[in-house]
XYZ file of C-alpha atoms in Angstrom:
693
model
C 101.126 53.387 52.000
C 103.841 50.773 51.576
C 106.353 53.074 53.270
C 104.015 53.638 56.174
C 103.549 49.894 56.608
C 107.304 49.427 56.515
C 107.755 52.002 59.290
C 105.266 50.211 61.491
C 106.891 46.837 60.847
C 110.420 48.079 61.490
C 109.576 49.941 64.706
C 107.061 48.775 67.286
C 104.545 51.462 68.189
C 104.223 51.593 72.001
C 101.656 53.850 73.692
C 100.787 52.167 77.019
C 102.652 51.074 80.132
C 101.674 47.462 79.553
C 103.129 47.367 76.040
C 106.225 49.213 77.250
C 106.881 46.692 80.032
C 106.463 43.782 77.613
C 108.869 45.362 75.118
C 111.548 45.813 77.796
C 111.568 42.036 78.317
C 112.909 41.449 74.825
C 116.557 40.348 74.473
C 119.305 42.304 72.766
C 119.659 46.037 72.358
C 116.459 48.063 72.432
C 116.527 51.492 70.767
C 113.574 53.657 71.789
C 112.555 56.714 69.786
C 110.771 58.758 72.476
C 108.366 61.388 71.179
C 105.588 63.672 72.394
C 102.131 63.842 70.898
C 102.584 67.350 69.535
C 106.048 66.611 68.116
C 105.707 63.113 66.643
C 108.381 60.438 66.135
C 111.543 61.077 64.158
C 110.704 59.522 60.794
C 113.695 60.989 58.999
C 116.032 58.284 60.325
C 113.912 55.258 59.396
C 116.021 54.455 56.361
C 119.275 54.544 58.339
C 117.777 52.419 61.113
C 116.583 49.833 58.609
C 120.044 49.670 57.067
C 121.924 49.208 60.337
C 119.426 46.567 61.503
C 119.897 44.528 58.339
C 123.681 44.926 58.197
C 124.924 44.483 61.804
C 121.917 44.412 64.126
C 119.722 41.538 63.124
C 117.755 39.948 65.944
C 119.985 41.661 68.535
C 118.524 45.065 67.600
C 114.931 45.927 68.467
C 113.462 49.312 67.494
C 110.376 51.057 68.881
C 108.689 54.432 68.958
C 107.335 55.313 72.414
C 104.736 57.968 73.150
C 105.868 59.733 76.335
C 102.471 61.365 76.899
C 100.815 58.036 77.763
C 103.746 56.047 79.215
C 104.334 56.834 82.894
C 107.974 55.686 82.750
C 108.747 58.425 80.202
C 106.823 61.352 81.687
C 109.947 63.468 82.007
C 110.242 63.573 78.205
C 106.759 65.058 77.674
C 106.540 68.293 75.687
C 110.135 67.961 74.461
C 110.676 69.192 70.933
C 114.113 67.566 70.568
C 114.324 63.941 69.348
C 115.323 61.593 72.182
C 116.851 58.116 71.783
C 117.139 55.726 74.732
C 119.239 52.547 74.654
C 117.990 49.701 76.863
C 119.538 46.330 77.702
C 118.057 43.725 80.083
C 115.346 46.128 81.172
C 117.855 48.857 82.171
C 118.895 51.988 80.332
C 122.517 52.241 79.235
C 122.703 55.479 77.264
C 120.790 58.473 75.901
C 121.132 60.568 72.771
C 119.429 63.877 72.059
C 119.022 65.321 68.600
C 118.641 64.092 65.031
C 122.311 63.573 64.139
C 122.090 60.418 61.991
C 125.836 59.557 61.841
C 126.155 59.972 65.590
C 123.117 57.762 66.200
C 124.413 55.008 63.897
C 127.847 55.106 65.552
C 126.324 54.889 69.027
C 124.120 51.921 68.035
C 127.178 50.074 66.729
C 129.070 50.760 69.967
C 126.145 49.559 72.093
C 125.893 46.344 70.037
C 129.594 45.628 70.608
C 129.215 46.126 74.373
C 125.994 44.145 74.544
C 127.440 41.108 76.338
C 130.143 42.875 78.342
C 129.428 42.809 82.085
C 131.238 46.064 82.859
C 128.405 48.383 82.030
C 126.695 51.196 83.886
C 122.968 50.653 84.037
C 120.258 53.138 84.962
C 116.644 52.707 85.837
C 114.267 53.792 83.096
C 112.926 56.601 85.312
C 116.392 57.629 86.555
C 118.131 60.741 85.279
C 121.303 59.980 83.373
C 124.432 62.202 83.497
C 123.558 63.903 80.230
C 120.129 64.739 81.563
C 121.561 66.093 84.822
C 123.897 68.386 82.899
C 121.108 69.573 80.624
C 118.752 70.156 83.543
C 121.370 72.201 85.394
C 122.024 74.296 82.302
C 118.299 74.877 81.929
C 117.871 75.761 85.596
C 120.810 78.161 85.451
C 119.314 79.806 82.380
C 115.945 80.081 84.087
C 117.500 81.552 87.232
C 119.429 84.041 85.133
C 116.261 84.972 83.262
C 114.392 85.388 86.554
C 117.140 87.564 87.999
C 117.183 89.691 84.853
C 113.423 89.956 84.986
C 113.523 91.042 88.625
C 116.283 93.530 87.877
C 114.297 94.928 84.952
C 111.173 95.173 87.082
C 113.118 96.885 89.866
C 114.719 99.295 87.415
C 111.345 100.100 85.909
C 109.926 100.787 89.355
C 112.910 102.952 90.301
C 112.727 104.881 87.045
C 109.078 105.615 87.709
C 109.782 106.721 91.287
C 112.670 108.857 90.056
C 110.374 110.641 87.613
C 107.772 111.223 90.355
C 110.293 112.481 92.904
C 112.029 114.665 90.295
C 108.712 116.354 89.601
C 108.108 116.873 93.337
C 111.610 118.293 93.867
C 111.106 120.650 90.931
C 107.773 121.941 92.223
C 108.478 121.742 95.980
C 112.204 122.461 96.401
C 111.789 123.829 99.954
C 109.512 121.163 101.483
C 110.424 118.267 103.786
C 108.897 115.666 106.087
C 109.717 114.433 109.586
C 108.402 111.184 111.085
C 107.926 110.872 114.844
C 107.962 107.648 116.849
C 104.793 105.877 118.013
C 105.281 107.244 121.558
C 105.025 110.851 120.302
C 101.326 111.744 120.248
C 99.214 114.761 119.391
C 99.405 116.129 122.922
C 103.135 116.733 122.506
C 102.699 118.724 119.310
C 103.044 122.100 121.025
C 106.355 121.111 122.585
C 107.523 119.832 119.219
C 106.502 123.060 117.512
C 108.444 125.454 119.778
C 111.931 124.757 118.322
C 110.453 124.910 114.821
C 109.081 128.392 115.486
C 112.514 129.523 116.630
C 113.973 128.201 113.362
C 111.146 129.797 111.299
C 110.023 126.380 110.080
C 106.382 126.347 108.989
C 104.283 123.221 109.483
C 102.012 123.156 106.445
C 100.354 119.842 107.280
C 100.273 117.405 110.194
C 98.845 113.907 110.019
C 98.714 110.721 112.076
C 99.126 107.842 109.622
C 99.061 104.069 110.044
C 102.224 102.951 108.243
C 103.190 99.593 106.718
C 106.399 97.963 105.569
C 105.256 98.413 101.958
C 105.172 102.190 102.500
C 108.775 102.215 103.654
C 109.813 99.971 100.781
C 108.893 102.890 98.530
C 110.282 105.581 100.836
C 113.648 103.880 101.304
C 114.263 102.972 97.652
C 116.965 105.682 97.407
C 117.503 106.578 101.067
C 121.087 106.742 102.430
C 120.001 106.335 106.092
C 116.948 104.029 106.192
C 115.497 102.823 109.466
C 116.764 99.346 110.485
C 114.632 96.360 109.604
C 113.934 95.428 113.221
C 112.659 98.967 113.858
C 110.458 98.804 110.765
C 109.078 95.484 111.999
C 107.957 97.181 115.208
C 106.500 100.184 113.358
C 104.402 98.055 111.013
C 100.676 98.878 111.398
C 101.502 101.589 113.976
C 100.106 105.141 114.000
C 102.875 107.705 113.499
C 102.670 111.489 113.559
C 104.202 113.186 110.514
C 104.798 116.877 109.807
C 105.069 118.507 106.396
C 107.509 121.442 106.722
C 108.336 124.487 104.624
C 111.933 125.665 104.912
C 112.741 129.262 105.883
C 113.111 131.530 102.878
C 116.414 132.978 104.093
C 117.912 129.552 104.841
C 119.678 128.141 101.767
C 120.870 124.944 103.401
C 119.692 121.571 102.059
C 116.444 120.229 103.460
C 118.038 117.294 105.356
C 120.515 119.619 107.064
C 117.799 122.022 108.265
C 115.543 119.260 109.567
C 118.452 117.444 111.233
C 119.214 120.646 113.137
C 115.575 120.742 114.215
C 115.714 117.076 115.317
C 118.922 117.784 117.268
C 117.190 120.556 119.206
C 114.414 118.128 120.194
C 116.602 115.224 121.289
C 119.550 116.871 123.056
C 119.920 118.416 126.489
C 119.907 122.178 126.796
C 122.302 123.904 129.201
C 121.581 127.364 130.584
C 123.271 129.529 133.248
C 121.117 131.165 135.893
C 121.915 134.880 135.867
C 121.269 135.270 139.588
C 122.977 132.227 141.019
C 125.309 131.650 138.083
C 124.489 127.973 138.310
C 124.170 125.767 135.229
C 120.662 124.544 134.572
C 120.262 121.388 132.490
C 116.984 120.959 130.594
C 116.179 117.390 129.553
C 115.471 116.601 125.902
C 111.989 117.314 124.625
C 111.824 113.886 123.001
C 113.388 110.638 124.182
C 113.823 107.338 122.362
C 111.703 104.325 123.236
C 113.370 101.023 124.095
C 111.426 97.859 123.380
C 112.510 94.518 124.778
C 111.465 91.606 122.642
C 112.051 87.892 123.068
C 113.366 85.740 120.267
C 113.141 81.970 120.404
C 116.470 80.235 120.091
C 116.791 77.580 117.461
C 117.992 74.118 118.272
C 121.724 74.187 118.939
C 121.898 77.986 119.026
C 123.834 79.443 121.963
C 123.423 82.859 123.520
C 125.499 84.596 126.170
C 122.623 86.016 128.181
C 120.573 83.679 130.289
C 116.893 83.996 129.424
C 114.530 85.046 132.154
C 111.840 82.629 133.295
C 109.248 82.387 130.630
C 105.533 81.813 131.111
C 104.561 78.226 130.840
C 104.451 77.473 127.118
C 101.679 75.572 125.453
C 102.438 71.867 126.031
C 103.118 69.781 123.008
C 101.466 66.365 122.743
C 103.833 63.599 121.833
C 102.945 59.983 121.131
C 105.044 57.832 123.461
C 105.021 54.112 122.860
C 107.513 53.344 125.601
C 105.831 50.831 127.889
C 107.593 52.074 131.034
C 106.606 55.720 130.457
C 103.089 54.685 129.579
C 102.878 52.485 132.679
C 104.086 55.304 134.941
C 101.588 57.715 133.447
C 98.835 55.113 133.736
C 99.752 54.423 137.397
C 99.585 58.106 138.235
C 96.212 58.457 136.552
C 94.930 55.313 138.309
C 95.996 56.598 141.719
C 94.240 59.911 141.144
C 91.177 58.085 139.853
C 91.031 55.820 142.918
C 91.171 58.777 145.288
C 88.334 60.453 143.483
C 86.339 57.273 143.139
C 86.692 56.491 146.859
C 84.657 59.480 147.868
C 82.172 59.099 145.054
C 81.891 55.333 145.718
C 80.950 55.807 149.372
C 78.291 58.292 148.452
C 76.964 56.004 145.736
C 76.975 53.051 148.151
C 74.856 54.919 150.673
C 72.422 55.872 147.941
C 72.212 52.276 146.699
C 71.668 50.975 150.213
C 68.830 53.369 150.866
C 67.184 52.484 147.608
C 67.592 48.733 148.280
C 65.931 49.006 151.669
C 63.081 51.052 150.440
C 62.289 49.008 147.343
C 62.799 45.280 147.562
C 62.296 43.336 144.326
C 60.447 40.019 143.898
C 62.182 36.881 145.038
C 64.100 34.983 142.319
C 63.486 31.216 142.418
C 66.484 28.881 142.572
C 67.578 27.630 139.162
C 68.536 24.007 138.660
C 72.210 23.176 138.306
C 73.302 23.129 134.674
C 76.299 21.330 133.238
C 79.325 23.510 132.530
C 79.289 22.699 128.846
C 75.645 23.645 128.409
C 76.440 27.422 128.084
C 79.170 29.137 126.080
C 80.641 31.609 128.532
C 83.479 32.866 126.307
C 82.905 36.660 126.132
C 86.307 37.516 124.604
C 87.538 38.954 127.877
C 91.137 38.213 126.964
C 90.791 40.257 123.788
C 89.429 43.200 125.762
C 92.417 43.077 128.080
C 94.800 43.069 125.136
C 93.064 46.073 123.614
C 93.263 47.967 126.893
C 96.978 47.228 127.163
C 97.550 48.412 123.599
C 95.605 51.573 124.253
C 97.611 52.252 127.409
C 100.863 51.627 125.531
C 99.838 54.100 122.835
C 98.339 56.532 125.303
C 98.990 60.180 124.548
C 101.076 61.664 127.333
C 101.471 65.398 127.681
C 105.128 66.317 127.717
C 106.236 69.883 128.329
C 109.035 70.933 125.995
C 110.957 73.800 127.513
C 111.677 76.524 124.965
C 114.665 78.823 125.159
C 114.524 82.524 124.454
C 116.898 85.424 124.228
C 116.167 89.063 124.812
C 116.793 91.830 122.351
C 116.399 95.555 122.945
C 115.224 97.641 119.999
C 115.595 101.405 120.253
C 112.974 103.352 118.305
C 114.098 106.942 117.647
C 111.672 109.720 118.626
C 112.132 111.492 115.275
C 113.532 110.391 111.928
C 114.865 112.658 109.176
C 115.746 111.313 105.719
C 119.287 111.941 104.519
C 118.607 113.314 101.029
C 116.069 115.458 99.188
C 114.855 112.558 97.013
C 113.695 110.598 100.046
C 111.835 113.655 101.321
C 110.123 113.807 97.932
C 109.318 110.100 98.276
C 107.778 110.793 101.713
C 105.604 113.473 100.132
C 104.685 111.070 97.322
C 103.605 108.337 99.762
C 102.130 110.185 102.762
C 101.248 113.701 101.517
C 100.024 112.956 98.012
C 97.176 115.455 98.381
C 99.789 118.243 98.323
C 100.839 117.256 94.780
C 97.482 117.108 93.000
C 98.197 120.335 91.143
C 101.219 119.051 89.219
C 101.644 115.290 89.747
C 99.630 112.910 87.548
C 97.781 110.028 89.219
C 99.445 106.638 89.378
C 98.531 104.230 86.587
C 95.876 101.680 87.446
C 97.630 98.451 88.452
C 97.173 95.521 86.133
C 94.644 92.997 87.475
C 95.806 89.457 88.277
C 95.743 87.205 85.242
C 96.515 83.688 84.044
C 97.512 81.980 80.811
C 95.108 79.714 78.907
C 96.347 77.773 75.850
C 94.270 75.905 73.237
C 94.839 74.005 70.008
C 95.093 76.512 67.181
C 92.381 74.849 65.071
C 89.805 76.097 67.623
C 90.676 79.693 66.834
C 87.362 80.669 65.215
C 85.213 79.888 68.256
C 87.797 81.124 70.733
C 88.343 84.465 69.007
C 84.606 85.132 68.934
C 84.510 84.620 72.712
C 87.630 86.751 73.194
C 86.141 89.551 71.096
C 82.970 89.479 73.137
C 84.973 89.570 76.386
C 87.899 91.648 75.146
C 88.080 93.695 78.361
C 89.141 90.522 80.181
C 91.338 89.157 77.361
C 93.917 91.891 76.669
C 96.417 89.714 74.748
C 96.440 86.660 72.521
C 98.803 85.131 69.983
C 99.679 81.997 68.036
C 102.701 80.055 69.347
C 104.582 76.887 68.443
C 103.546 75.231 71.742
C 102.166 76.063 75.188
C 105.467 75.815 77.071
C 106.231 79.239 78.589
C 109.759 80.368 77.790
C 110.225 77.802 75.007
C 107.302 78.615 72.723
C 108.027 80.715 69.635
C 105.650 83.413 68.455
C 104.109 82.620 65.076
C 101.585 85.445 64.627
C 99.769 88.026 66.714
C 96.495 87.818 64.776
C 94.345 85.273 63.001
C 94.784 87.081 59.666
C 98.587 86.747 59.825
C 98.370 83.163 61.016
C 96.200 82.256 58.016
C 99.006 83.311 55.650
C 101.681 81.186 57.359
C 102.427 77.455 57.269
C 100.441 75.762 60.026
C 101.238 72.729 62.152
C 98.850 70.578 64.171
C 100.931 71.375 67.253
C 100.355 75.139 67.068
C 98.637 76.763 70.029
C 96.607 79.905 70.524
C 97.479 81.437 73.891
C 95.300 83.941 75.781
C 96.200 86.243 78.627
C 93.022 86.275 80.734
C 92.254 88.647 83.596
C 91.272 86.757 86.713
C 88.837 89.393 87.983
C 85.743 87.604 86.778
C 85.269 83.858 86.698
C 82.730 83.761 83.864
C 85.410 84.716 81.324
C 87.595 81.762 82.273
C 84.573 79.464 82.328
C 83.499 80.619 78.870
C 86.938 79.801 77.466
C 87.334 76.597 79.484
C 84.373 75.029 77.674
C 86.617 74.674 74.589
C 89.090 72.367 76.358
C 92.338 74.208 77.078
C 95.589 72.306 76.759
C 97.166 74.364 79.561
C 95.970 76.729 82.311
C 98.194 78.544 84.818
C 97.997 77.125 88.329
C 97.470 80.527 89.965
C 97.825 84.251 89.350
C 101.458 84.348 90.530
C 102.527 81.710 88.018
C 100.228 83.294 85.428
C 101.989 86.648 85.859
C 105.398 85.070 85.257
C 104.172 83.074 82.269
C 102.466 86.103 80.740
C 105.772 87.972 80.793
C 107.307 85.123 78.795
C 104.493 84.789 76.268
C 103.706 88.514 76.058
C 106.732 90.623 77.081
C 106.601 94.397 77.113
C 107.918 94.464 73.556
C 104.907 92.430 72.340
C 102.542 94.418 70.115
C 99.029 93.494 69.120
C 97.849 93.675 65.541
C 95.931 96.873 66.344
C 99.050 98.532 67.779
C 101.106 97.560 64.743
C 98.425 98.879 62.390
C 98.285 102.188 64.269
C 102.059 102.619 64.185
C 102.153 101.748 60.495
C 99.458 104.304 59.766
C 101.406 106.976 61.606
C 104.581 106.131 59.716
C 102.785 106.236 56.379
C 101.024 109.494 57.222
C 104.220 111.412 57.937
C 105.937 110.793 54.553
C 102.700 111.597 52.723
C 102.535 115.027 54.296
C 106.133 115.730 53.396
C 105.637 114.530 49.831
C 102.502 116.593 49.358
C 104.313 119.753 50.471
C 107.177 119.011 48.102
C 104.755 118.478 45.257
C 103.001 121.726 45.997
C 106.250 123.655 46.089
C 107.472 122.129 42.841
C 104.189 122.629 41.059
C 103.504 126.137 42.276
C 106.807 127.900 42.636
C 105.227 131.246 41.782
C 102.683 131.230 44.570
C 105.056 132.341 47.317
C 104.280 135.799 48.613
C 106.432 135.807 51.738
C 110.038 134.773 52.213
C 109.472 133.905 55.892
C 107.011 131.057 55.311
C 106.406 130.010 51.764
C 104.064 127.165 52.716
C 101.368 129.441 54.205
C 101.019 131.509 51.076
C 99.719 128.634 48.904
C 95.999 128.836 48.269
C 93.927 126.204 50.107
C 92.718 124.727 46.835
C 96.243 123.666 45.937
C 96.363 121.283 48.972
C 93.043 119.723 48.060
C 93.731 119.024 44.410
C 92.932 115.643 42.973
C 95.574 113.051 42.109
C 95.263 113.800 38.402
C 95.897 117.516 38.899
C 98.907 116.726 41.104
C 100.425 114.441 38.495
C 99.804 117.039 35.807
C 101.463 119.708 37.888
C 104.369 117.369 38.614
C 104.855 116.730 34.931
C 104.709 120.430 34.119
C 107.162 121.267 36.838
C 109.573 118.561 35.715
C 109.465 119.709 32.092
C 109.923 123.288 33.158
C 112.950 122.389 35.264
C 114.561 120.240 32.559
C 113.845 122.535 29.566
C 113.565 126.175 30.693
C 111.647 128.313 28.190
C 113.444 131.387 26.913
C 111.205 134.397 26.334
C 111.794 137.675 24.696
C 114.510 139.692 26.266
C 116.516 136.666 27.302
C 114.432 135.928 30.426
C 113.075 132.645 31.672
C 109.577 131.512 32.514
C 108.076 131.549 35.968
C 108.938 127.884 36.500
C 112.585 128.921 36.931
C 111.828 131.758 39.304
C 112.597 130.106 42.692
C 116.213 129.305 41.848
C 119.178 129.756 44.086
C 119.785 133.120 42.481
C 116.525 134.532 43.886
C 116.946 136.282 47.221
C 115.427 134.323 50.053
C 114.009 137.389 51.800
C 112.216 138.805 48.791
C 108.955 137.873 47.134
C 109.260 135.027 44.676
C 106.348 136.153 42.504
C 107.629 137.088 39.055
C 106.628 140.484 37.673
C 103.354 140.374 35.898
C 101.954 137.364 37.797
C 98.322 137.668 38.725
C 97.404 137.802 42.403
C 94.147 137.380 44.213
C 92.429 140.116 46.092
C 93.965 138.955 49.354
C 97.476 139.248 47.973
C 97.916 135.498 47.303
C 99.452 134.477 44.017
C 97.500 132.478 41.488
C 98.834 129.033 40.461
C 101.562 128.736 37.865
C 99.197 127.141 35.390
C 97.369 130.514 35.213
C 100.535 132.532 34.487
C 101.246 133.158 30.790
C 104.744 133.541 29.455
C 103.561 136.279 27.135
C 102.618 138.399 30.126
C 106.099 138.158 31.563
C 108.138 141.316 30.765
C 111.828 141.131 29.891
C 114.101 140.642 32.885
C 116.811 143.069 33.853
C 120.507 142.369 33.448
C 120.885 141.418 37.088
C 117.957 139.010 36.902
C 119.400 137.345 33.783
C 122.574 136.363 35.647
C 122.174 132.733 36.793
C 123.340 131.224 40.115
C 123.723 134.542 41.946
C 123.906 134.324 45.741
C 121.410 136.417 47.690
C 124.072 138.648 49.220
C 125.641 139.347 45.851
C 122.269 140.126 44.327
C 121.426 142.622 47.022
C 124.876 144.226 46.629
C 124.387 144.481 42.878
C 121.078 146.242 43.414
C-alpha cells in the first residue's frame, strides 16, 4: 500500500479535461504518461522517474498519468497498447516517445530539461500530430493498404479458381458446345434469317433464350475472356434483353469452338456477292445483321475542351443561386414590379368598378365629426421604418433564377449485332451464367452465399451469459473467440473456446468477439443487452473486420476436435492390424490378402487379450522354440524365407470349417511335424525356395 501511495504522490492522476487543462498551466517540464483504460499506465518506470526527479528534475519536472479515454485532447491515443510519453512546456508539446525503453526515456527527459529555457524550440499543439506520429501513421496506412490489396487479390484468386473449376467441368462434359450473343436490336422475328447460315454450316441450335443481362453477369463471363466487349458497350447493354443461342458444333468439324462460331458470325455480318448466270452481272446481297450506332451525350467538366461543337441542347433545369448583389437584385425586382403593375392595372380597374357599384348600392351610416386631438395624445409610431428595412433586406437576398448553360459532347457507341467469345473457357462461362439448366446433370449447385454479418465485442468476464445466448442462437452466431482486445487487425487470438480460455492466464482487457449474422435483428438485440464494447458500423465494415478476426484459417473448437479424432483414428487402425498380424501369424490362408483371412473375433478382442498376444508374439520372436527334427514353432512361420504366394499356415495347424486358420494360441508345438531340409534353411528368398522345390 505504501508503494501505491508513492505512485500517486509522484505522478498526478488526470482523468478529465478540466484537470488536464489545469495541469498544463504548471511551470517547468511536464512528462505525461498517456494510457488507455484497457492497457493501464506504465508502472514499471516509476522507480526511474522518481530517481531522475530527485537528482536533476526537482520542481522543474512534473509527472502525470493521463487517461486518454476520458480526455478529449488525447483521443488519438485511445486503444493504443504501446506506452506513450508526451513532453509539454508552456502548454505546448515539444516531443513524443513511444515504448518502454527506460534508458531512452531518462536520456530524453534530461535533454528536455536542458532545453527548457531555450527559445529555439519547435512547439506543437497538444492535439497536433508530431513528425513521429505522421511517420507511424503512414507506415500503418501503407501496411493496411497492402493488407487490403492482398485480401482483394486472394479473394479474386479464390473466385477465379472456383470459376476455373466450374468451366473445366463444363468443357470436359460439353466440349462441342458454344454460345453466341446477339445485340438488343436483333429480336425473335429475325431468328429464321439468323438460322439459315447455321443450317448451311450444320450448326444445331439446342436452346434459344431472350435474357435480361446485367454488368455483374459480364463480370463473370469476361473473367478470362481475351476479347471482352468494351465498357461503354456494356453500359448500354445493362438491363437490356438480348437473344442468345446455345449451339452444338458439327461432328465432322474439328476446329475450335470460337473459330467455328466466328465463321458463322462472319456470314451474318458481311456482304454476299453472286453472279447472275443469265446477265452475268454481280449481285450484292446486304448483310443479314448490321451494327447499331447509339449517339450519347456526355457533359463536359469545367475546363474540359472538346473539338466538336455540341448541338443545341434542350433547356436544362435552372439552378437557383442566392445573389446578394444589390444591383442584380434591384434589376430583378424592377422587372418583377413592372410585370406586377401591368397585371394589377387590369385587375385594379375591375376591382374599382366592383367597389363603386357596391358603394352606391349600400351606403353606411354617417360618421360624426371627431374633435381635434393634440398630436402628442396618440402614439402613431407603427414601426414603418423597420418594415421598409426588412423589405429591402428581403429584396437584397431575393432568390433569382439564373440559367447555367451546360456543355455537352457527343459520342457514338457501336453495338455489334453478334458477339463471339475468343476462347473455349469463356464459352463455358457463358453456359455457366446463362444456360445453367443444361449443366444440372454434372455440375454441382453453387454454394449458398454467406449472409451479411457484423462484429460484436464484449468484455471477456461476461462470457458465461454471452455463450448461453450464442448457443441458443448458434445459427446466427457462426464464430466466436477470445482476443487480446477489440481492435480488428491488431487483436491477438487467445483461445477459440471457453474451455481453453479457462486454462490460460487472463487479463481484464481480454475480449470475447462474436461474428453475428445480420439477417435477423433479434439476435443482435439479445447480445446488445450485455453492453458490447464494440459493434461494426455496417455489414461492409463487418465483413472486412470478420476476415481479420476470423480468417479462413480460423478453426472452431468443434472443427479441431473432429480433425484430432480423425488423426487419432487412423493410427489406431494401423496399430490394430499390426498387432493382429504379429499375434496371429499362422492365421493367413491366402498370400494375396492376409488381412481378410483373420477371423472376425481376432479384431474384436479385448485389451487384455491383445496385450497377452503381443507378449507371446514378442517372446516367440526373441526366443524361437526348437522342436524335434530341428524345426521351429509356428510363431516363426511368416519369416522372409516363406514364399509370399503360398499359404503361411504351418503343417498340422487346425483350421475351421470355412478354411480359416485358428489362432496361434490354439496351435500346439507337439502337433507340429518335423520340417524338411528346405524348410529348415533360414533367410531363403521366395524365388530360391521355389527353385529348390
